[in-house]
PDB file of C-alpha atoms and ligand atoms in Angstrom:
ATOM      1  CA  MET A   1      16.952  -8.549 -14.930  1.00 98.00           C
ATOM      2  CA  GLU A   2      19.729  -6.069 -14.054  1.00 98.00           C
ATOM      3  CA  LEU A   3      20.387  -4.962 -10.223  1.00 98.00           C
ATOM      4  CA  PHE A   4      21.249  -1.567  -9.170  1.00 98.00           C
ATOM      5  CA  GLU A   5      22.169  -0.177  -5.880  1.00 98.00           C
ATOM      6  CA  THR A   6      22.761   3.487  -6.852  1.00 98.00           C
ATOM      7  CA  LYS A   7      20.511   6.057  -8.605  1.00 98.00           C
ATOM      8  CA  LYS A   8      23.378   6.840 -10.733  1.00 98.00           C
ATOM      9  CA  GLY A   9      23.655   3.382 -12.185  1.00 98.00           C
ATOM     10  CA  LEU A  10      19.915   3.029 -12.425  1.00 98.00           C
ATOM     11  CA  GLY A  11      19.221   6.511 -14.072  1.00 98.00           C
ATOM     12  CA  GLN A  12      22.063   5.932 -16.680  1.00 98.00           C
ATOM     13  CA  ALA A  13      20.298   2.607 -17.917  1.00 98.00           C
ATOM     14  CA  LEU A  14      16.843   4.450 -17.643  1.00 98.00           C
ATOM     15  CA  GLU A  15      18.221   7.574 -19.650  1.00 98.00           C
ATOM     16  CA  SER A  16      19.300   5.290 -22.652  1.00 97.00           C
ATOM     17  CA  ASP A  17      15.842   3.623 -22.655  1.00 98.00           C
ATOM     18  CA  ARG A  18      14.113   6.945 -22.706  1.00 98.00           C
ATOM     19  CA  GLU A  19      16.437   8.160 -25.666  1.00 97.00           C
ATOM     20  CA  ARG A  20      15.044   4.975 -27.438  1.00 98.00           C
ATOM     21  CA  GLY A  21      11.576   6.195 -26.678  1.00 98.00           C
ATOM     22  CA  LEU A  22      10.835   3.206 -24.524  1.00 98.00           C
ATOM     23  CA  SER A  23       8.091   3.687 -21.745  1.00 98.00           C
ATOM     24  CA  ILE A  24       8.903   3.135 -18.073  1.00 98.00           C
ATOM     25  CA  GLY A  25       6.667   1.415 -15.616  1.00 98.00           C
ATOM     26  CA  PHE A  26       7.586   1.354 -11.742  1.00 99.00           C
ATOM     27  CA  VAL A  27       6.611  -0.595  -8.842  1.00 99.00           C
ATOM     28  CA  PRO A  28       7.834   0.596  -5.711  1.00 98.00           C
ATOM     29  CA  THR A  29       7.989  -1.913  -2.835  1.00 98.00           C
ATOM     30  CA  MET A  30       9.227  -2.755   0.599  1.00 98.00           C
ATOM     31  CA  GLY A  31      10.287  -6.311  -0.522  1.00 98.00           C
ATOM     32  CA  ALA A  32       9.245  -9.734   1.139  1.00 97.00           C
ATOM     33  CA  LEU A  33       7.430 -10.147  -2.093  1.00 98.00           C
ATOM     34  CA  HIS A  34       4.253 -12.104  -2.752  1.00 98.00           C
ATOM     35  CA  GLN A  35       1.735 -12.628  -5.256  1.00 98.00           C
ATOM     36  CA  GLY A  36       0.116  -9.143  -4.702  1.00 98.00           C
ATOM     37  CA  HIS A  37       3.301  -7.490  -5.502  1.00 98.00           C
ATOM     38  CA  LEU A  38       3.925  -9.631  -8.648  1.00 98.00           C
ATOM     39  CA  SER A  39       0.474  -8.995  -9.968  1.00 98.00           C
ATOM     40  CA  LEU A  40       1.577  -5.287  -9.992  1.00 98.00           C
ATOM     41  CA  VAL A  41       4.781  -6.259 -11.810  1.00 98.00           C
ATOM     42  CA  GLU A  42       2.814  -8.133 -14.447  1.00 98.00           C
ATOM     43  CA  ARG A  43       0.489  -5.322 -15.179  1.00 98.00           C
ATOM     44  CA  ALA A  44       3.361  -2.933 -15.446  1.00 98.00           C
ATOM     45  CA  ALA A  45       5.023  -5.314 -18.011  1.00 98.00           C
ATOM     46  CA  ARG A  46       1.797  -5.510 -20.124  1.00 98.00           C
ATOM     47  CA  GLU A  47       1.550  -1.653 -20.323  1.00 98.00           C
ATOM     48  CA  ASN A  48       5.073  -0.696 -20.450  1.00 98.00           C
ATOM     49  CA  ASP A  49       8.355  -1.328 -22.301  1.00 98.00           C
ATOM     50  CA  ARG A  50      10.689  -1.315 -19.088  1.00 98.00           C
ATOM     51  CA  VAL A  51       9.785  -2.413 -15.716  1.00 98.00           C
ATOM     52  CA  VAL A  52      11.657  -1.041 -12.646  1.00 99.00           C
ATOM     53  CA  VAL A  53      10.904  -2.670  -9.239  1.00 99.00           C
ATOM     54  CA  SER A  54      12.281  -0.996  -6.209  1.00 98.00           C
ATOM     55  CA  ILE A  55      12.897  -2.838  -2.910  1.00 98.00           C
ATOM     56  CA  PHE A  56      13.353  -0.381   0.122  1.00 98.00           C
ATOM     57  CA  VAL A  57      12.360  -0.634   3.660  1.00 98.00           C
ATOM     58  CA  ASN A  58      11.751   3.019   4.127  1.00 98.00           C
ATOM     59  CA  PRO A  59      12.602   3.934   7.987  1.00 98.00           C
ATOM     60  CA  ASN A  60      11.038   7.262   7.661  1.00 98.00           C
ATOM     61  CA  GLN A  61       7.514   5.611   7.377  1.00 97.00           C
ATOM     62  CA  PHE A  62       7.718   3.370  10.382  1.00 97.00           C
ATOM     63  CA  ASN A  63       6.227   5.198  13.618  1.00 93.00           C
ATOM     64  CA  ASP A  64       6.851   1.914  15.579  1.00 94.00           C
ATOM     65  CA  PRO A  65      10.570   0.920  15.870  1.00 95.00           C
ATOM     66  CA  ASN A  66       9.658  -2.625  16.392  1.00 95.00           C
ATOM     67  CA  ASP A  67       7.515  -2.902  13.334  1.00 94.00           C
ATOM     68  CA  LEU A  68      10.658  -1.650  11.482  1.00 97.00           C
ATOM     69  CA  LYS A  69      13.112  -4.124  13.011  1.00 96.00           C
ATOM     70  CA  ASN A  70      10.563  -7.023  12.643  1.00 95.00           C
ATOM     71  CA  TYR A  71       9.796  -6.219   8.961  1.00 96.00           C
ATOM     72  CA  PRO A  72      10.459  -9.263   6.870  1.00 97.00           C
ATOM     73  CA  ARG A  73      13.417  -8.910   4.467  1.00 97.00           C
ATOM     74  CA  THR A  74      13.791 -11.638   1.988  1.00 98.00           C
ATOM     75  CA  LEU A  75      16.030 -10.362  -0.506  1.00 98.00           C
ATOM     76  CA  ASP A  76      17.447 -13.465  -2.080  1.00 98.00           C
ATOM     77  CA  ALA A  77      13.967 -14.947  -2.458  1.00 98.00           C
ATOM     78  CA  ASP A  78      12.731 -11.516  -3.794  1.00 98.00           C
ATOM     79  CA  LYS A  79      15.362 -11.562  -6.706  1.00 98.00           C
ATOM     80  CA  ALA A  80      14.623 -15.016  -7.617  1.00 98.00           C
ATOM     81  CA  LEU A  81      10.855 -14.272  -7.930  1.00 98.00           C
ATOM     82  CA  LEU A  82      11.677 -11.235  -9.989  1.00 98.00           C
ATOM     83  CA  SER A  83      13.968 -12.699 -12.336  1.00 97.00           C
ATOM     84  CA  ALA A  84      11.340 -15.062 -13.218  1.00 97.00           C
ATOM     85  CA  MET A  85       9.233 -12.245 -14.234  1.00 97.00           C
ATOM     86  CA  ALA A  86       9.316  -9.365 -16.847  1.00 96.00           C
ATOM     87  CA  CYS A  87      11.180  -7.236 -14.408  1.00 98.00           C
ATOM     88  CA  ASP A  88      14.104  -5.389 -16.197  1.00 98.00           C
ATOM     89  CA  TYR A  89      15.655  -3.320 -13.539  1.00 98.00           C
ATOM     90  CA  LEU A  90      15.575  -4.119  -9.676  1.00 98.00           C
ATOM     91  CA  PHE A  91      16.748  -1.093  -7.624  1.00 98.00           C
ATOM     92  CA  VAL A  92      17.697  -1.909  -3.985  1.00 98.00           C
ATOM     93  CA  PRO A  93      19.189   1.303  -2.668  1.00 98.00           C
ATOM     94  CA  SER A  94      20.770   1.681   0.788  1.00 98.00           C
ATOM     95  CA  ILE A  95      19.313   4.157   3.259  1.00 98.00           C
ATOM     96  CA  ASP A  96      22.401   6.513   2.622  1.00 98.00           C
ATOM     97  CA  GLU A  97      21.401   6.300  -1.069  1.00 98.00           C
ATOM     98  CA  VAL A  98      17.866   7.658  -0.612  1.00 98.00           C
ATOM     99  CA  TYR A  99      18.569   9.683   2.176  1.00 98.00           C
ATOM    100  CA  PRO A 100      22.136  11.200   1.864  1.00 97.00           C
ATOM    101  CA  GLU A 101      20.951  13.933   4.255  1.00 97.00           C
ATOM    102  CA  PRO A 102      17.817  13.723   6.816  1.00 97.00           C
ATOM    103  CA  ASP A 103      14.936  14.280   4.758  1.00 97.00           C
ATOM    104  CA  THR A 104      13.088  17.084   7.029  1.00 97.00           C
ATOM    105  CA  ARG A 105      10.265  17.957   4.551  1.00 96.00           C
ATOM    106  CA  LYS A 106       6.645  18.294   5.912  1.00 96.00           C
ATOM    107  CA  ILE A 107       4.445  17.411   3.265  1.00 93.00           C
ATOM    108  CA  SER A 108       0.937  17.725   4.396  1.00 90.00           C
ATOM    109  CA  PHE A 109      -2.391  16.251   3.076  1.00 95.00           C
ATOM    110  CA  GLY A 110      -4.933  17.920   5.098  1.00 91.00           C
ATOM    111  CA  SER A 111      -7.782  15.453   6.161  1.00 89.00           C
ATOM    112  CA  LEU A 112      -6.363  12.660   3.833  1.00 95.00           C
ATOM    113  CA  GLU A 113      -3.674  12.135   6.385  1.00 94.00           C
ATOM    114  CA  THR A 114      -5.377  12.637   9.779  1.00 94.00           C
ATOM    115  CA  VAL A 115      -8.032   9.930   9.384  1.00 96.00           C
ATOM    116  CA  MET A 116      -7.624   6.281   9.858  1.00 97.00           C
ATOM    117  CA  GLU A 117      -3.933   5.150   9.191  1.00 96.00           C
ATOM    118  CA  GLY A 118      -2.845   8.725   9.814  1.00 95.00           C
ATOM    119  CA  ARG A 119      -4.652   8.882  13.104  1.00 95.00           C
ATOM    120  CA  PHE A 120      -3.001   5.693  14.514  1.00 96.00           C
ATOM    121  CA  ARG A 121       0.440   5.933  12.718  1.00 95.00           C
ATOM    122  CA  PRO A 122       1.565   9.567  13.227  1.00 94.00           C
ATOM    123  CA  GLY A 123       4.200  10.719  10.714  1.00 95.00           C
ATOM    124  CA  HIS A 124       3.609   7.468   8.600  1.00 96.00           C
ATOM    125  CA  PHE A 125       2.284   9.386   5.501  1.00 97.00           C
ATOM    126  CA  ASN A 126       4.924  12.088   5.722  1.00 97.00           C
ATOM    127  CA  GLY A 127       7.485   9.329   5.325  1.00 98.00           C
ATOM    128  CA  VAL A 128       5.570   7.739   2.511  1.00 98.00           C
ATOM    129  CA  ALA A 129       5.485  11.050   0.592  1.00 97.00           C
ATOM    130  CA  GLN A 130       9.241  11.725   1.298  1.00 98.00           C
ATOM    131  CA  VAL A 131      10.317   8.259  -0.214  1.00 98.00           C
ATOM    132  CA  VAL A 132       7.801   8.154  -3.000  1.00 98.00           C
ATOM    133  CA  SER A 133       8.688  11.773  -4.355  1.00 97.00           C
ATOM    134  CA  LYS A 134      12.521  10.690  -4.165  1.00 98.00           C
ATOM    135  CA  LEU A 135      11.943   7.478  -5.863  1.00 98.00           C
ATOM    136  CA  PHE A 136       9.799   9.289  -8.581  1.00 98.00           C
ATOM    137  CA  ASP A 137      12.424  11.506  -9.148  1.00 97.00           C
ATOM    138  CA  MET A 138      15.028   8.820  -9.613  1.00 98.00           C
ATOM    139  CA  VAL A 139      12.923   6.863 -11.820  1.00 98.00           C
ATOM    140  CA  ARG A 140      10.920   9.224 -13.659  1.00 98.00           C
ATOM    141  CA  PRO A 141       8.589   6.620 -14.621  1.00 98.00           C
ATOM    142  CA  GLU A 142       5.420   7.255 -16.945  1.00 98.00           C
ATOM    143  CA  ARG A 143       3.152   4.901 -14.925  1.00 98.00           C
ATOM    144  CA  VAL A 144       3.385   3.846 -11.258  1.00 98.00           C
ATOM    145  CA  TYR A 145       1.776   0.773  -9.960  1.00 98.00           C
ATOM    146  CA  VAL A 146       0.091   0.755  -6.753  1.00 98.00           C
ATOM    147  CA  GLY A 147      -2.250  -1.875  -4.668  1.00 98.00           C
ATOM    148  CA  LEU A 148      -5.651  -0.716  -3.414  1.00 98.00           C
ATOM    149  CA  LYS A 149      -4.977  -2.821  -0.429  1.00 98.00           C
ATOM    150  CA  ASP A 150      -3.159   0.305   1.080  1.00 98.00           C
ATOM    151  CA  PHE A 151      -6.229   2.504  -0.117  1.00 98.00           C
ATOM    152  CA  GLN A 152      -5.288   5.581   1.849  1.00 98.00           C
ATOM    153  CA  GLN A 153      -1.624   5.210   0.715  1.00 98.00           C
ATOM    154  CA  TYR A 154      -2.972   5.396  -2.815  1.00 98.00           C
ATOM    155  CA  SER A 155      -4.984   8.543  -1.977  1.00 97.00           C
ATOM    156  CA  ILE A 156      -1.907  10.170  -0.655  1.00 97.00           C
ATOM    157  CA  ILE A 157       0.073   9.225  -3.750  1.00 98.00           C
ATOM    158  CA  LYS A 158      -2.429  10.427  -6.105  1.00 97.00           C
ATOM    159  CA  ASN A 159      -2.634  13.765  -4.260  1.00 97.00           C
ATOM    160  CA  LEU A 160       1.262  14.032  -4.138  1.00 97.00           C
ATOM    161  CA  VAL A 161       1.451  13.540  -7.818  1.00 97.00           C
ATOM    162  CA  SER A 162      -1.379  16.045  -8.544  1.00 95.00           C
ATOM    163  CA  ARG A 163       0.081  18.624  -6.437  1.00 92.00           C
ATOM    164  CA  MET A 164       3.573  18.536  -7.665  1.00 92.00           C
ATOM    165  CA  ASP A 165       2.135  18.166 -11.178  1.00 94.00           C
ATOM    166  CA  LEU A 166       4.312  15.280 -11.992  1.00 95.00           C
ATOM    167  CA  PRO A 167       3.804  13.897 -15.373  1.00 96.00           C
ATOM    168  CA  VAL A 168       3.408  10.238 -14.094  1.00 98.00           C
ATOM    169  CA  SER A 169       0.064   8.291 -14.096  1.00 98.00           C
ATOM    170  CA  ILE A 170      -0.981   6.308 -10.945  1.00 98.00           C
ATOM    171  CA  VAL A 171      -2.436   2.839 -11.707  1.00 98.00           C
ATOM    172  CA  ALA A 172      -4.537   1.365  -8.958  1.00 98.00           C
ATOM    173  CA  CYS A 173      -4.331  -2.462  -8.914  1.00 98.00           C
ATOM    174  CA  ASP A 174      -6.864  -4.749  -7.202  1.00 98.00           C
ATOM    175  CA  THR A 175      -6.044  -6.640  -3.990  1.00 98.00           C
ATOM    176  CA  MET A 176      -4.788 -10.101  -4.327  1.00 98.00           C
ATOM    177  CA  ARG A 177      -5.968 -12.512  -1.624  1.00 98.00           C
ATOM    178  CA  GLU A 178      -5.111 -15.883  -0.325  1.00 98.00           C
ATOM    179  CA  ALA A 179      -7.608 -18.656  -1.249  1.00 98.00           C
ATOM    180  CA  ASP A 180      -9.374 -18.075   2.367  1.00 98.00           C
ATOM    181  CA  GLY A 181      -9.846 -14.371   1.491  1.00 98.00           C
ATOM    182  CA  LEU A 182      -6.886 -12.970   3.750  1.00 98.00           C
ATOM    183  CA  ALA A 183      -5.293  -9.993   1.875  1.00 98.00           C
ATOM    184  CA  MET A 184      -2.053 -10.944   0.860  1.00 98.00           C
ATOM    185  CA  SER A 185       0.740  -9.044   2.872  1.00 98.00           C
ATOM    186  CA  SER A 186       4.495  -9.123   3.784  1.00 97.00           C
ATOM    187  CA  ARG A 187       3.421  -9.079   7.189  1.00 96.00           C
ATOM    188  CA  ASN A 188       1.324 -12.320   6.844  1.00 98.00           C
ATOM    189  CA  THR A 189       4.470 -14.390   7.404  1.00 96.00           C
ATOM    190  CA  LEU A 190       4.715 -12.914  10.969  1.00 97.00           C
ATOM    191  CA  LEU A 191       1.361 -14.323  11.981  1.00 98.00           C
ATOM    192  CA  THR A 192       1.416 -17.386  14.454  1.00 98.00           C
ATOM    193  CA  THR A 193      -0.656 -20.550  13.321  1.00 98.00           C
ATOM    194  CA  GLU A 194      -3.627 -19.431  15.540  1.00 98.00           C
ATOM    195  CA  HIS A 195      -3.654 -15.782  14.134  1.00 98.00           C
ATOM    196  CA  ARG A 196      -3.196 -16.924  10.722  1.00 98.00           C
ATOM    197  CA  ALA A 197      -6.267 -19.298  10.941  1.00 98.00           C
ATOM    198  CA  VAL A 198      -8.495 -16.334  12.391  1.00 98.00           C
ATOM    199  CA  ALA A 199      -7.163 -13.659  10.004  1.00 98.00           C
ATOM    200  CA  PRO A 200      -9.629 -14.418   7.151  1.00 98.00           C
ATOM    201  CA  GLN A 201     -12.567 -13.358   9.324  1.00 98.00           C
ATOM    202  CA  ILE A 202     -11.461  -9.867   8.684  1.00 98.00           C
ATOM    203  CA  TYR A 203     -12.580 -10.278   4.952  1.00 98.00           C
ATOM    204  CA  ARG A 204     -15.370 -12.281   5.583  1.00 98.00           C
ATOM    205  CA  ILE A 205     -16.676  -9.695   7.842  1.00 98.00           C
ATOM    206  CA  LEU A 206     -16.099  -7.093   5.449  1.00 98.00           C
ATOM    207  CA  GLN A 207     -18.037  -8.863   2.805  1.00 98.00           C
ATOM    208  CA  GLU A 208     -20.938  -9.151   5.171  1.00 98.00           C
ATOM    209  CA  ALA A 209     -20.674  -5.415   5.794  1.00 98.00           C
ATOM    210  CA  ARG A 210     -21.400  -4.871   2.026  1.00 97.00           C
ATOM    211  CA  VAL A 211     -24.457  -7.096   2.202  1.00 96.00           C
ATOM    212  CA  GLU A 212     -25.709  -5.208   5.317  1.00 96.00           C
ATOM    213  CA  ALA A 213     -25.364  -1.929   3.553  1.00 95.00           C
ATOM    214  CA  GLY A 214     -28.338  -2.497   1.832  1.00 88.00           C
ATOM    215  CA  HIS A 215     -30.435  -2.591   5.068  1.00 95.00           C
ATOM    216  CA  PHE A 216     -28.695  -0.651   7.606  1.00 97.00           C
ATOM    217  CA  THR A 217     -27.180   2.828   7.984  1.00 97.00           C
ATOM    218  CA  PRO A 218     -23.347   3.247   7.795  1.00 98.00           C
ATOM    219  CA  GLU A 219     -23.202   3.837  11.388  1.00 98.00           C
ATOM    220  CA  GLU A 220     -24.996   0.599  12.212  1.00 98.00           C
ATOM    221  CA  VAL A 221     -22.760  -1.092   9.730  1.00 98.00           C
ATOM    222  CA  GLN A 222     -19.816   0.028  11.364  1.00 98.00           C
ATOM    223  CA  MET A 223     -21.345  -1.039  14.615  1.00 98.00           C
ATOM    224  CA  HIS A 224     -21.799  -4.474  13.643  1.00 98.00           C
ATOM    225  CA  VAL A 225     -18.221  -4.856  11.984  1.00 98.00           C
ATOM    226  CA  LYS A 226     -16.966  -3.709  15.442  1.00 98.00           C
ATOM    227  CA  GLU A 227     -18.903  -6.221  17.235  1.00 98.00           C
ATOM    228  CA  LYS A 228     -18.234  -9.253  14.922  1.00 98.00           C
ATOM    229  CA  ILE A 229     -14.390  -8.200  15.081  1.00 98.00           C
ATOM    230  CA  SER A 230     -14.565  -8.233  19.064  1.00 98.00           C
ATOM    231  CA  SER A 231     -16.179 -11.595  19.050  1.00 98.00           C
ATOM    232  CA  PHE A 232     -12.983 -13.275  18.225  1.00 98.00           C
ATOM    233  CA  LYS A 233     -10.548 -12.940  20.920  1.00 98.00           C
ATOM    234  CA  LEU A 234      -7.533 -13.039  18.979  1.00 98.00           C
ATOM    235  CA  LEU A 235      -8.482  -9.992  16.942  1.00 98.00           C
ATOM    236  CA  ASN A 236      -8.137  -6.583  18.272  1.00 98.00           C
ATOM    237  CA  LEU A 237      -9.854  -3.960  16.251  1.00 98.00           C
ATOM    238  CA  GLU A 238      -8.163  -0.568  15.698  1.00 98.00           C
ATOM    239  CA  TYR A 239     -10.628   0.983  13.424  1.00 98.00           C
ATOM    240  CA  PHE A 240     -13.089   0.410  10.997  1.00 98.00           C
ATOM    241  CA  GLU A 241     -14.692   3.383   9.047  1.00 98.00           C
ATOM    242  CA  ILE A 242     -16.620   3.805   6.080  1.00 98.00           C
ATOM    243  CA  VAL A 243     -15.433   6.909   4.087  1.00 98.00           C
ATOM    244  CA  ASP A 244     -15.926   8.687   0.842  1.00 96.00           C
ATOM    245  CA  GLU A 245     -13.163   7.348  -1.857  1.00 96.00           C
ATOM    246  CA  LEU A 246     -12.005  10.753  -2.783  1.00 95.00           C
ATOM    247  CA  THR A 247     -12.141  12.830   0.703  1.00 96.00           C
ATOM    248  CA  LEU A 248     -11.771   9.938   3.001  1.00 97.00           C
ATOM    249  CA  LEU A 249     -14.299  11.798   5.206  1.00 95.00           C
ATOM    250  CA  PRO A 250     -16.746   9.648   6.980  1.00 96.00           C
ATOM    251  CA  CYS A 251     -20.007   8.508   5.168  1.00 96.00           C
ATOM    252  CA  THR A 252     -22.980   9.346   7.191  1.00 95.00           C
ATOM    253  CA  ASP A 253     -25.425   8.359   4.722  1.00 95.00           C
ATOM    254  CA  TRP A 254     -25.465   6.136   1.762  1.00 96.00           C
ATOM    255  CA  SER A 255     -27.113   8.504  -0.465  1.00 94.00           C
ATOM    256  CA  GLN A 256     -24.231  10.685  -0.341  1.00 93.00           C
ATOM    257  CA  PRO A 257     -22.689  11.254  -3.708  1.00 93.00           C
ATOM    258  CA  GLY A 258     -19.475   9.193  -4.469  1.00 94.00           C
ATOM    259  CA  ASN A 259     -18.108   5.656  -3.792  1.00 95.00           C
ATOM    260  CA  LYS A 260     -17.643   4.646  -0.669  1.00 97.00           C
ATOM    261  CA  VAL A 261     -14.923   2.419   1.045  1.00 98.00           C
ATOM    262  CA  GLY A 262     -14.825   0.484   4.192  1.00 98.00           C
ATOM    263  CA  CYS A 263     -11.239   0.622   5.770  1.00 98.00           C
ATOM    264  CA  ILE A 264     -10.265  -1.608   8.558  1.00 98.00           C
ATOM    265  CA  ALA A 265      -6.871  -2.186  10.854  1.00 98.00           C
ATOM    266  CA  VAL A 266      -7.017  -4.919  12.916  1.00 98.00           C
ATOM    267  CA  TYR A 267      -4.107  -6.690  15.117  1.00 98.00           C
ATOM    268  CA  ALA A 268      -3.863 -10.045  15.190  1.00 98.00           C
ATOM    269  CA  GLY A 269      -1.447 -10.679  18.014  1.00 97.00           C
ATOM    270  CA  SER A 270       1.390  -8.142  17.374  1.00 96.00           C
ATOM    271  CA  VAL A 271       0.724  -8.056  13.565  1.00 97.00           C
ATOM    272  CA  ARG A 272      -1.114  -5.105  12.325  1.00 97.00           C
ATOM    273  CA  LEU A 273      -3.227  -5.993   9.159  1.00 98.00           C
ATOM    274  CA  ILE A 274      -5.103  -3.643   7.171  1.00 98.00           C
ATOM    275  CA  ASP A 275      -7.867  -4.228   4.336  1.00 98.00           C
ATOM    276  CA  ASN A 276     -10.773  -2.505   2.806  1.00 98.00           C
ATOM    277  CA  ILE A 277     -13.845  -3.136   0.651  1.00 98.00           C
ATOM    278  CA  PHE A 278     -15.655  -1.012  -1.699  1.00 97.00           C
ATOM    279  CA  PHE A 279     -19.476  -0.728  -1.148  1.00 96.00           C
ATOM    280  CA  ASP A 280     -20.280   0.674  -4.900  1.00 84.00           C
ATOM    281  CA  LYS A 281     -17.976  -1.603  -7.069  1.00 64.00           C
TER     282      LYS A 281
HETATM  283  P1  AMP B   1       4.735  -2.883   0.115  1.00 65.56           P
HETATM  284  O1  AMP B   1       5.894  -3.718  -0.032  1.00 65.56           O
HETATM  285  O2  AMP B   1       3.788  -3.542   1.406  1.00 65.56           O
HETATM  286  O3  AMP B   1       5.101  -1.589   0.401  1.00 65.56           O
HETATM  287  O4  AMP B   1       3.776  -2.862  -1.026  1.00 65.56           O
HETATM  288  C1  AMP B   1       4.232  -2.301  -2.260  1.00 65.56           C
HETATM  289  C2  AMP B   1       3.040  -2.232  -3.294  1.00 65.56           C
HETATM  290  O5  AMP B   1       2.311  -3.576  -3.410  1.00 65.56           O
HETATM  291  C3  AMP B   1       1.944  -1.170  -2.709  1.00 65.56           C
HETATM  292  O6  AMP B   1       1.520  -0.597  -3.955  1.00 65.56           O
HETATM  293  C4  AMP B   1       1.044  -2.023  -2.139  1.00 65.56           C
HETATM  294  O7  AMP B   1      -0.360  -1.429  -2.002  1.00 65.56           O
HETATM  295  C5  AMP B   1       0.902  -3.347  -3.048  1.00 65.56           C
HETATM  296  N1  AMP B   1       0.196  -4.570  -2.366  1.00 65.56           N
HETATM  297  C6  AMP B   1       0.662  -4.851  -1.189  1.00 65.56           C
HETATM  298  N2  AMP B   1      -0.220  -5.972  -0.911  1.00 65.56           N
HETATM  299  C7  AMP B   1      -0.865  -6.128  -1.966  1.00 65.56           C
HETATM  300  C8  AMP B   1      -1.933  -6.962  -2.463  1.00 65.56           C
HETATM  301  N3  AMP B   1      -2.367  -7.911  -1.697  1.00 65.56           N
HETATM  302  N4  AMP B   1      -2.559  -6.992  -3.639  1.00 65.56           N
HETATM  303  C9  AMP B   1      -2.449  -5.940  -4.568  1.00 65.56           C
HETATM  304  N5  AMP B   1      -1.377  -5.075  -4.247  1.00 65.56           N
HETATM  305  C10 AMP B   1      -0.567  -5.379  -3.174  1.00 65.56           C
END
């Protein structure tokens, strides 16, 4: 594995790979790597000749300065994990390397960015779009691997790629979970013992919602999820919404065409966790 801190160095290595006709798969991350990230790297390695992983904690996508300050940073451990995997290039740029000048672009996504995460994290997806468009430009991959755990982010990235007409495929990867069902997340390491113990209830309640979907309306299922989460005093629900997979607009009737996905954001203490469940898959 080669480590690059500059886009020029990475660009030169990739250029010579491209000249040799090698395909490039890219896994953008913010580090503090876990098995969820590694599953993306494994898939990228199966489907491409070269794998690039980036680690960059993008300040522009944090709407809460404390979240940015506390975000886990474990670069040495990340390097050790990746060097044991089929990662060819690790790209760890500085903030100045990514943003030599402030990025003032406003990239709007209509209703995709105003619901759920967008409602509670103003500016978040604009920051995601800024960094993703810059990284895609630096790496110019054939395929990019993203997790369905961040379902709305996946929708935004797909939309960005089709709008900018970029020659890149976005590959959606399943959510990796701990043995007790908790979706793996870099933020899990910030949970206290008590909050870590209760956090698996989130996915358990989502699974119950999927069972309930056969018997109740979407509105009733949403209400039940809210009630169940609030029965745990260590969990604080921010939202649970059942939405159309493509438009992210609320599903009011199960008979509406298209797949539906239930998306949730919950505070476990000061740690914000997100997860989702597909109702039709
Ligand atoms: P992050 O470092 O949190 O920005 O995540 C980098 C990529 O890994 C994103 O595409 C995430 O959706 C994906 N990812 C994060 N957690 C998981 C997980 N538990 N399973 C699969 N992919 C994940």
